[in-house]
PDB file of C-alpha atoms in Angstrom:
ATOM      1  CA  MET Z  28      77.188  68.276 110.735  1.00 39.00           C
ATOM      2  CA  GLY Z  29      74.866  71.286 110.335  1.00 40.00           C
ATOM      3  CA  ARG Z  30      72.162  69.201 112.098  1.00 39.00           C
ATOM      4  CA  ASN Z  31      69.987  72.131 113.119  1.00 40.00           C
ATOM      5  CA  LEU Z  32      69.769  73.640 109.659  1.00 41.00           C
ATOM      6  CA  GLN Z  33      69.532  70.415 107.718  1.00 41.00           C
ATOM      7  CA  SER Z  34      66.625  69.202 109.858  1.00 40.00           C
ATOM      8  CA  GLY Z  35      64.710  72.393 109.133  1.00 53.00           C
ATOM      9  CA  GLY Z  36      62.895  70.978 106.094  1.00 77.00           C
ATOM     10  CA  LYS Z  37      63.291  70.804 102.353  1.00 88.00           C
ATOM     11  CA  LEU Z  38      63.357  73.789 100.049  1.00 91.00           C
ATOM     12  CA  ARG Z  39      62.516  73.915  96.369  1.00 91.00           C
ATOM     13  CA  PRO Z  40      64.733  75.911  93.996  1.00 91.00           C
ATOM     14  CA  ILE Z  41      61.973  78.532  93.770  1.00 94.00           C
ATOM     15  CA  ASP Z  42      61.953  78.868  97.573  1.00 92.00           C
ATOM     16  CA  LEU Z  43      65.681  79.507  97.666  1.00 92.00           C
ATOM     17  CA  ALA Z  44      65.491  81.872  94.690  1.00 93.00           C
ATOM     18  CA  ARG Z  45      62.657  83.998  96.063  1.00 93.00           C
ATOM     19  CA  ARG Z  46      64.259  84.272  99.485  1.00 90.00           C
ATOM     20  CA  HIS Z  47      67.346  85.898  97.926  1.00 91.00           C
ATOM     21  CA  GLY Z  48      65.790  87.754  94.990  1.00 93.00           C
ATOM     22  CA  LEU Z  49      67.257  85.419  92.384  1.00 95.00           C
ATOM     23  CA  SER Z  50      66.001  83.318  89.513  1.00 95.00           C
ATOM     24  CA  THR Z  51      65.793  79.548  89.857  1.00 94.00           C
ATOM     25  CA  GLN Z  52      68.306  79.302  87.022  1.00 95.00           C
ATOM     26  CA  ALA Z  53      70.767  81.391  89.040  1.00 95.00           C
ATOM     27  CA  VAL Z  54      70.366  79.009  91.986  1.00 95.00           C
ATOM     28  CA  ARG Z  55      71.042  76.032  89.723  1.00 94.00           C
ATOM     29  CA  ASN Z  56      74.046  77.810  88.225  1.00 95.00           C
ATOM     30  CA  TYR Z  57      75.462  78.489  91.701  1.00 96.00           C
ATOM     31  CA  GLU Z  58      75.090  74.829  92.596  1.00 95.00           C
ATOM     32  CA  GLU Z  59      76.856  73.757  89.409  1.00 95.00           C
ATOM     33  CA  ALA Z  60      79.665  76.259  90.129  1.00 96.00           C
ATOM     34  CA  GLY Z  61      80.182  74.770  93.598  1.00 96.00           C
ATOM     35  CA  VAL Z  62      78.856  77.803  95.467  1.00 97.00           C
ATOM     36  CA  LEU Z  63      76.204  75.543  96.996  1.00 96.00           C
ATOM     37  CA  PRO Z  64      76.636  71.952  98.156  1.00 95.00           C
ATOM     38  CA  ALA Z  65      75.151  69.405  95.779  1.00 93.00           C
ATOM     39  CA  ALA Z  66      71.378  69.207  96.138  1.00 92.00           C
ATOM     40  CA  ALA Z  67      69.485  66.022  96.855  1.00 91.00           C
ATOM     41  CA  ARG Z  68      67.111  64.766  94.178  1.00 91.00           C
ATOM     42  CA  THR Z  69      63.563  63.487  94.419  1.00 88.00           C
ATOM     43  CA  ALA Z  70      62.488  60.246  92.818  1.00 89.00           C
ATOM     44  CA  HIS Z  71      61.479  62.322  89.805  1.00 87.00           C
ATOM     45  CA  GLY Z  72      64.863  64.046  89.599  1.00 87.00           C
ATOM     46  CA  TYR Z  73      63.878  67.424  91.072  1.00 89.00           C
ATOM     47  CA  ARG Z  74      66.409  69.268  93.210  1.00 90.00           C
ATOM     48  CA  THR Z  75      65.668  69.705  96.894  1.00 92.00           C
ATOM     49  CA  TYR Z  76      67.610  72.100  99.069  1.00 94.00           C
ATOM     50  CA  THR Z  77      67.858  72.563 102.830  1.00 94.00           C
ATOM     51  CA  PRO Z  78      68.343  75.594 105.085  1.00 94.00           C
ATOM     52  CA  LEU Z  79      72.056  74.760 104.928  1.00 95.00           C
ATOM     53  CA  HIS Z  80      71.950  75.613 101.221  1.00 96.00           C
ATOM     54  CA  ALA Z  81      70.193  78.869 102.099  1.00 95.00           C
ATOM     55  CA  ARG Z  82      73.001  79.642 104.558  1.00 96.00           C
ATOM     56  CA  ALA Z  83      75.601  78.905 101.868  1.00 97.00           C
ATOM     57  CA  LEU Z  84      73.866  81.186  99.402  1.00 97.00           C
ATOM     58  CA  ARG Z  85      73.633  83.957 101.996  1.00 97.00           C
ATOM     59  CA  ALA Z  86      77.356  83.619 102.710  1.00 97.00           C
ATOM     60  CA  PHE Z  87      78.194  83.796  99.012  1.00 98.00           C
ATOM     61  CA  LEU Z  88      76.050  86.868  98.378  1.00 97.00           C
ATOM     62  CA  ALA Z  89      77.641  88.563 101.403  1.00 97.00           C
ATOM     63  CA  LEU Z  90      81.148  87.789 100.121  1.00 98.00           C
ATOM     64  CA  VAL Z  91      80.589  89.205  96.627  1.00 97.00           C
ATOM     65  CA  PRO Z  92      80.564  92.954  97.469  1.00 97.00           C
ATOM     66  CA  GLY Z  93      83.913  92.791  99.263  1.00 96.00           C
ATOM     67  CA  HIS Z  94      85.756  90.145  97.272  1.00 97.00           C
ATOM     68  CA  GLY Z  95      84.142  90.097  93.839  1.00 95.00           C
ATOM     69  CA  HIS Z  96      82.158  87.334  92.142  1.00 96.00           C
ATOM     70  CA  ARG Z  97      85.139  85.228  91.061  1.00 96.00           C
ATOM     71  CA  THR Z  98      86.866  85.132  94.445  1.00 97.00           C
ATOM     72  CA  ALA Z  99      83.583  84.601  96.309  1.00 97.00           C
ATOM     73  CA  THR Z 100      82.817  81.652  94.045  1.00 97.00           C
ATOM     74  CA  ALA Z 101      86.271  80.151  94.594  1.00 98.00           C
ATOM     75  CA  VAL Z 102      85.979  80.609  98.364  1.00 98.00           C
ATOM     76  CA  MET Z 103      82.615  78.841  98.547  1.00 98.00           C
ATOM     77  CA  ARG Z 104      83.759  76.061  96.244  1.00 98.00           C
ATOM     78  CA  ALA Z 105      86.794  75.452  98.446  1.00 97.00           C
ATOM     79  CA  VAL Z 106      84.660  75.366 101.597  1.00 97.00           C
ATOM     80  CA  ASN Z 107      82.174  72.950 100.035  1.00 96.00           C
ATOM     81  CA  GLU Z 108      85.025  70.695  98.948  1.00 96.00           C
ATOM     82  CA  GLY Z 109      86.360  70.608 102.503  1.00 95.00           C
ATOM     83  CA  ALA Z 110      89.386  72.794 101.675  1.00 96.00           C
ATOM     84  CA  ALA Z 111      88.874  75.543 104.246  1.00 96.00           C
ATOM     85  CA  ASP Z 112      92.563  76.480 104.244  1.00 97.00           C
ATOM     86  CA  GLU Z 113      92.354  77.246 100.524  1.00 97.00           C
ATOM     87  CA  ALA Z 114      89.301  79.412 101.174  1.00 97.00           C
ATOM     88  CA  PHE Z 115      91.215  81.320 103.861  1.00 97.00           C
ATOM     89  CA  ARG Z 116      94.157  81.786 101.485  1.00 98.00           C
ATOM     90  CA  LEU Z 117      91.870  83.318  98.863  1.00 98.00           C
ATOM     91  CA  ILE Z 118      90.405  85.662 101.450  1.00 97.00           C
ATOM     92  CA  ASP Z 119      93.899  86.652 102.584  1.00 97.00           C
ATOM     93  CA  GLU Z 120      94.810  87.484  98.972  1.00 96.00           C
ATOM     94  CA  SER Z 121      91.724  89.649  98.656  1.00 96.00           C
ATOM     95  CA  HIS Z 122      92.597  91.531 101.833  1.00 96.00           C
ATOM     96  CA  ALA Z 123      96.149  91.981 100.543  1.00 94.00           C
ATOM     97  CA  GLN Z 124      94.740  93.480  97.324  1.00 89.00           C
ATOM     98  CA  LEU Z 125      92.666  95.911  99.362  1.00 93.00           C
ATOM     99  CA  LEU Z 126      95.817  96.933 101.220  1.00 91.00           C
ATOM    100  CA  ARG Z 127      97.634  97.458  97.900  1.00 81.00           C
ATOM    101  CA  ASP Z 128      94.737  99.579  96.679  1.00 82.00           C
ATOM    102  CA  ARG Z 129      94.943 101.688  99.834  1.00 86.00           C
ATOM    103  CA  GLU Z 130      98.656 102.151  99.214  1.00 79.00           C
ATOM    104  CA  THR Z 131      97.884 103.146  95.621  1.00 72.00           C
ATOM    105  CA  LEU Z 132      95.418 105.726  96.896  1.00 76.00           C
ATOM    106  CA  ARG Z 133      98.090 107.179  99.149  1.00 78.00           C
ATOM    107  CA  ALA Z 134     100.423 107.295  96.145  1.00 67.00           C
ATOM    108  CA  VAL Z 135      97.800 109.221  94.159  1.00 67.00           C
ATOM    109  CA  GLU Z 136      97.357 111.644  97.034  1.00 75.00           C
ATOM    110  CA  ARG Z 137     101.104 112.211  97.049  1.00 68.00           C
ATOM    111  CA  ALA Z 138     100.914 112.751  93.298  1.00 62.00           C
ATOM    112  CA  LEU Z 139      98.158 115.302  93.860  1.00 70.00           C
ATOM    113  CA  ARG Z 140     100.428 117.273  96.155  1.00 66.00           C
ATOM    114  CA  ASP Z 141     103.183 117.088  93.569  1.00 58.00           C
ATOM    115  CA  LEU Z 142     100.837 118.415  90.884  1.00 53.00           C
ATOM    116  CA  SER Z 143     100.491 121.843  92.410  1.00 53.00           C
ATOM    117  CA  PRO Z 144     101.981 124.492  90.081  1.00 48.00           C
ATOM    118  CA  ARG Z 145     104.565 125.450  92.668  1.00 43.00           C
ATOM    119  CA  ALA Z 146     105.744 121.853  93.061  1.00 43.00           C
ATOM    120  CA  ASP Z 147     105.866 121.154  89.351  1.00 45.00           C
ATOM    121  CA  THR Z 148     109.560 121.080  88.545  1.00 45.00           C
ATOM    122  CA  ALA Z 149     109.331 119.717  85.042  1.00 43.00           C
ATOM    123  CA  ALA Z 150     111.239 122.674  83.713  1.00 44.00           C
ATOM    124  CA  SER Z 151     114.034 122.281  86.263  1.00 47.00           C
ATOM    125  CA  ARG Z 152     114.249 118.508  85.880  1.00 51.00           C
ATOM    126  CA  PRO Z 153     113.916 117.893  82.145  1.00 58.00           C
ATOM    127  CA  ARG Z 154     113.339 114.293  81.244  1.00 71.00           C
ATOM    128  CA  ARG Z 155     112.791 112.461  77.985  1.00 87.00           C
ATOM    129  CA  THR Z 156     111.751 108.854  77.648  1.00 92.00           C
ATOM    130  CA  PHE Z 157     110.188 106.580  75.069  1.00 94.00           C
ATOM    131  CA  ILE Z 158     107.139 104.338  75.039  1.00 95.00           C
ATOM    132  CA  GLY Z 159     108.929 101.079  75.853  1.00 94.00           C
ATOM    133  CA  PRO Z 160     110.825 102.275  78.936  1.00 93.00           C
ATOM    134  CA  LEU Z 161     107.784 104.180  80.230  1.00 93.00           C
ATOM    135  CA  ALA Z 162     105.521 101.139  79.831  1.00 94.00           C
ATOM    136  CA  GLU Z 163     108.088  99.016  81.664  1.00 93.00           C
ATOM    137  CA  GLU Z 164     108.360 101.596  84.446  1.00 89.00           C
ATOM    138  CA  LEU Z 165     104.590 101.577  84.961  1.00 90.00           C
ATOM    139  CA  GLY Z 166     104.224  97.815  84.565  1.00 89.00           C
ATOM    140  CA  ILE Z 167     101.824  98.081  81.629  1.00 94.00           C
ATOM    141  CA  ARG Z 168     101.839  97.253  77.924  1.00 93.00           C
ATOM    142  CA  THR Z 169     102.847  99.742  75.256  1.00 94.00           C
ATOM    143  CA  ALA Z 170      99.390  99.198  73.742  1.00 96.00           C
ATOM    144  CA  THR Z 171      97.898 100.615  76.936  1.00 95.00           C
ATOM    145  CA  LEU Z 172      99.928 103.815  76.577  1.00 95.00           C
ATOM    146  CA  ARG Z 173      98.791 104.112  72.970  1.00 95.00           C
ATOM    147  CA  LYS Z 174      95.183 103.680  74.108  1.00 95.00           C
ATOM    148  CA  TRP Z 175      95.625 106.445  76.688  1.00 95.00           C
ATOM    149  CA  GLU Z 176      97.135 108.649  73.987  1.00 95.00           C
ATOM    150  CA  ALA Z 177      94.136 108.007  71.710  1.00 94.00           C
ATOM    151  CA  ALA Z 178      91.886 109.079  74.594  1.00 92.00           C
ATOM    152  CA  GLY Z 179      93.907 112.292  75.013  1.00 92.00           C
ATOM    153  CA  LEU Z 180      95.179 111.353  78.468  1.00 92.00           C
ATOM    154  CA  VAL Z 181      98.844 111.489  77.501  1.00 93.00           C
ATOM    155  CA  ARG Z 182     100.199 113.645  74.672  1.00 93.00           C
ATOM    156  CA  PRO Z 183     103.730 112.662  73.708  1.00 95.00           C
ATOM    157  CA  ARG Z 184     105.311 114.517  70.828  1.00 94.00           C
ATOM    158  CA  ARG Z 185     106.896 112.748  67.878  1.00 94.00           C
ATOM    159  CA  ASP Z 186     110.591 112.932  67.191  1.00 91.00           C
ATOM    160  CA  PRO Z 187     110.824 114.667  63.768  1.00 91.00           C
ATOM    161  CA  LEU Z 188     113.625 112.390  62.601  1.00 91.00           C
ATOM    162  CA  THR Z 189     112.547 108.959  63.838  1.00 91.00           C
ATOM    163  CA  GLY Z 190     108.806 109.432  64.384  1.00 91.00           C
ATOM    164  CA  TYR Z 191     109.164 107.822  67.812  1.00 93.00           C
ATOM    165  CA  ARG Z 192     106.958 108.997  70.652  1.00 94.00           C
ATOM    166  CA  VAL Z 193     108.879 111.146  73.140  1.00 95.00           C
ATOM    167  CA  TYR Z 194     107.470 111.611  76.653  1.00 94.00           C
ATOM    168  CA  ASP Z 195     108.651 114.623  78.603  1.00 89.00           C
ATOM    169  CA  GLU Z 196     108.313 115.147  82.370  1.00 82.00           C
ATOM    170  CA  ALA Z 197     104.709 116.357  82.131  1.00 80.00           C
ATOM    171  CA  ASP Z 198     103.771 113.384  79.949  1.00 88.00           C
ATOM    172  CA  VAL Z 199     105.307 110.980  82.466  1.00 86.00           C
ATOM    173  CA  ARG Z 200     103.402 112.741  85.251  1.00 80.00           C
ATOM    174  CA  ASP Z 201     100.135 112.364  83.346  1.00 86.00           C
ATOM    175  CA  ALA Z 202     100.835 108.703  82.566  1.00 90.00           C
ATOM    176  CA  ARG Z 203     101.574 107.965  86.215  1.00 84.00           C
ATOM    177  CA  LEU Z 204      98.421 109.715  87.314  1.00 83.00           C
ATOM    178  CA  VAL Z 205      96.288 107.868  84.754  1.00 87.00           C
ATOM    179  CA  HIS Z 206      97.820 104.577  85.853  1.00 87.00           C
ATOM    180  CA  GLN Z 207      97.072 105.255  89.504  1.00 78.00           C
ATOM    181  CA  LEU Z 208      93.511 106.350  88.820  1.00 79.00           C
ATOM    182  CA  ARG Z 209      92.883 103.288  86.660  1.00 84.00           C
ATOM    183  CA  ARG Z 210      94.098 101.143  89.543  1.00 77.00           C
ATOM    184  CA  GLY Z 211      91.529 102.941  91.666  1.00 70.00           C
ATOM    185  CA  GLY Z 212      88.712 101.846  89.374  1.00 74.00           C
ATOM    186  CA  HIS Z 213      88.197 105.047  87.377  1.00 78.00           C
ATOM    187  CA  LEU Z 214      87.153 104.781  83.743  1.00 83.00           C
ATOM    188  CA  LEU Z 215      89.104 106.603  81.020  1.00 87.00           C
ATOM    189  CA  GLU Z 216      86.189 108.970  80.436  1.00 85.00           C
ATOM    190  CA  GLN Z 217      86.209 109.813  84.149  1.00 77.00           C
ATOM    191  CA  ILE Z 218      89.946 110.438  84.158  1.00 81.00           C
ATOM    192  CA  ALA Z 219      89.998 112.719  81.089  1.00 85.00           C
ATOM    193  CA  PRO Z 220      88.497 115.813  82.772  1.00 78.00           C
ATOM    194  CA  LEU Z 221      90.802 115.359  85.765  1.00 74.00           C
ATOM    195  CA  ILE Z 222      93.870 115.325  83.540  1.00 79.00           C
ATOM    196  CA  ALA Z 223      92.550 118.372  81.693  1.00 78.00           C
ATOM    197  CA  GLN Z 224      92.156 120.227  84.988  1.00 68.00           C
ATOM    198  CA  VAL Z 225      95.662 119.282  86.060  1.00 70.00           C
ATOM    199  CA  ARG Z 226      97.056 120.601  82.785  1.00 72.00           C
ATOM    200  CA  THR Z 227      95.312 123.929  83.091  1.00 67.00           C
ATOM    201  CA  ALA Z 228      96.649 124.318  86.656  1.00 47.00           C
ATOM    202  CA  GLY Z 229      94.669 125.465  89.650  1.00 42.00           C
ATOM    203  CA  GLY Z 230      91.949 122.949  88.871  1.00 43.00           C
ATOM    204  CA  LEU Z 231      92.748 120.261  91.416  1.00 53.00           C
ATOM    205  CA  GLU Z 232      89.378 120.199  93.209  1.00 61.00           C
ATOM    206  CA  PRO Z 233      87.837 117.593  90.855  1.00 57.00           C
ATOM    207  CA  LEU Z 234      90.786 115.297  91.480  1.00 64.00           C
ATOM    208  CA  GLU Z 235      90.446 115.779  95.225  1.00 72.00           C
ATOM    209  CA  GLY Z 236      86.757 114.892  94.919  1.00 73.00           C
ATOM    210  CA  ALA Z 237      87.625 111.727  93.011  1.00 72.00           C
ATOM    211  CA  LEU Z 238      90.033 110.744  95.759  1.00 76.00           C
ATOM    212  CA  ARG Z 239      87.320 111.235  98.378  1.00 82.00           C
ATOM    213  CA  GLU Z 240      85.060 108.923  96.391  1.00 82.00           C
ATOM    214  CA  TRP Z 241      87.892 106.411  96.121  1.00 82.00           C
ATOM    215  CA  HIS Z 242      88.344 106.552  99.904  1.00 89.00           C
ATOM    216  CA  GLY Z 243      84.642 105.812 100.240  1.00 92.00           C
ATOM    217  CA  ARG Z 244      84.784 102.808  97.924  1.00 90.00           C
ATOM    218  CA  LEU Z 245      87.733 101.294  99.758  1.00 93.00           C
ATOM    219  CA  SER Z 246      86.011 101.795 103.103  1.00 96.00           C
ATOM    220  CA  ALA Z 247      82.856 100.183 101.716  1.00 96.00           C
ATOM    221  CA  ARG Z 248      84.887  97.199 100.492  1.00 96.00           C
ATOM    222  CA  GLY Z 249      86.495  96.832 103.897  1.00 96.00           C
ATOM    223  CA  ARG Z 250      83.126  96.826 105.655  1.00 97.00           C
ATOM    224  CA  ALA Z 251      81.696  94.416 103.085  1.00 97.00           C
ATOM    225  CA  MET Z 252      84.594  92.052 103.795  1.00 98.00           C
ATOM    226  CA  LEU Z 253      83.677  92.120 107.479  1.00 97.00           C
ATOM    227  CA  SER Z 254      80.038  91.321 106.685  1.00 97.00           C
ATOM    228  CA  GLY Z 255      81.085  88.536 104.344  1.00 97.00           C
ATOM    229  CA  ALA Z 256      83.404  87.071 106.964  1.00 97.00           C
ATOM    230  CA  ALA Z 257      80.567  86.952 109.505  1.00 97.00           C
ATOM    231  CA  GLU Z 258      78.256  85.110 107.101  1.00 97.00           C
ATOM    232  CA  LEU Z 259      81.007  82.717 106.035  1.00 98.00           C
ATOM    233  CA  GLU Z 260      81.821  81.947 109.673  1.00 97.00           C
ATOM    234  CA  ALA Z 261      78.133  81.194 110.304  1.00 97.00           C
ATOM    235  CA  TYR Z 262      78.101  78.818 107.340  1.00 97.00           C
ATOM    236  CA  LEU Z 263      81.288  77.089 108.459  1.00 96.00           C
ATOM    237  CA  ARG Z 264      79.850  76.683 111.938  1.00 95.00           C
ATOM    238  CA  GLU Z 265      76.668  75.087 110.569  1.00 93.00           C
ATOM    239  CA  ARG Z 266      78.618  72.733 108.339  1.00 90.00           C
ATOM    240  CA  GLY Z 267      80.502  71.558 111.423  1.00 82.00           C
TER     241      GLY Z 267
END
């Protein structure tokens, strides 16, 4: 099992750390988290690693850009525990999330087309809704809508009799757009100028630029997943 790598000599924590630009504490932390197989110990209790550990660490660091730290950790832990099927399931979930994010991007692009002044039919299709139903429609908490309101991203008016927030068609449009952009990884401070441009009409170029950047990030994630898969396959092959 991994005979070629394991016979390649012993490595100290500092050797493994320097090879990957990490601290020795980070290497120890990764071992404790299950990212690396358990290290052997010298008679004096010092950890000793092998090239197989270096391969495991390389696989983990390659998985992180595409899958995130948490999923990459869970994948490596599953592999090191002999639960390869669980590792594959986690990777499948991550790929499914990337697909959902691509679908979200397409939804935002459709929203962009709908935001042109000519396509805006808020006046012809009047709509009124309240914070609870809108939050349920978007799949978020009412507190999230209040946070967006505090940031100026949605501007519902208040009913003069009840004091309840009332969202008209334009407010719903803005809330949907904010929700989609948040799903794409944009921060509230990044979204604010885009919403302002949408409101003033004719200012859609910044939003189009944001979507191009989003396309780039998703493509980068997809390529990173391919790189991570190659390194993980190499590690699995060495483990035997």
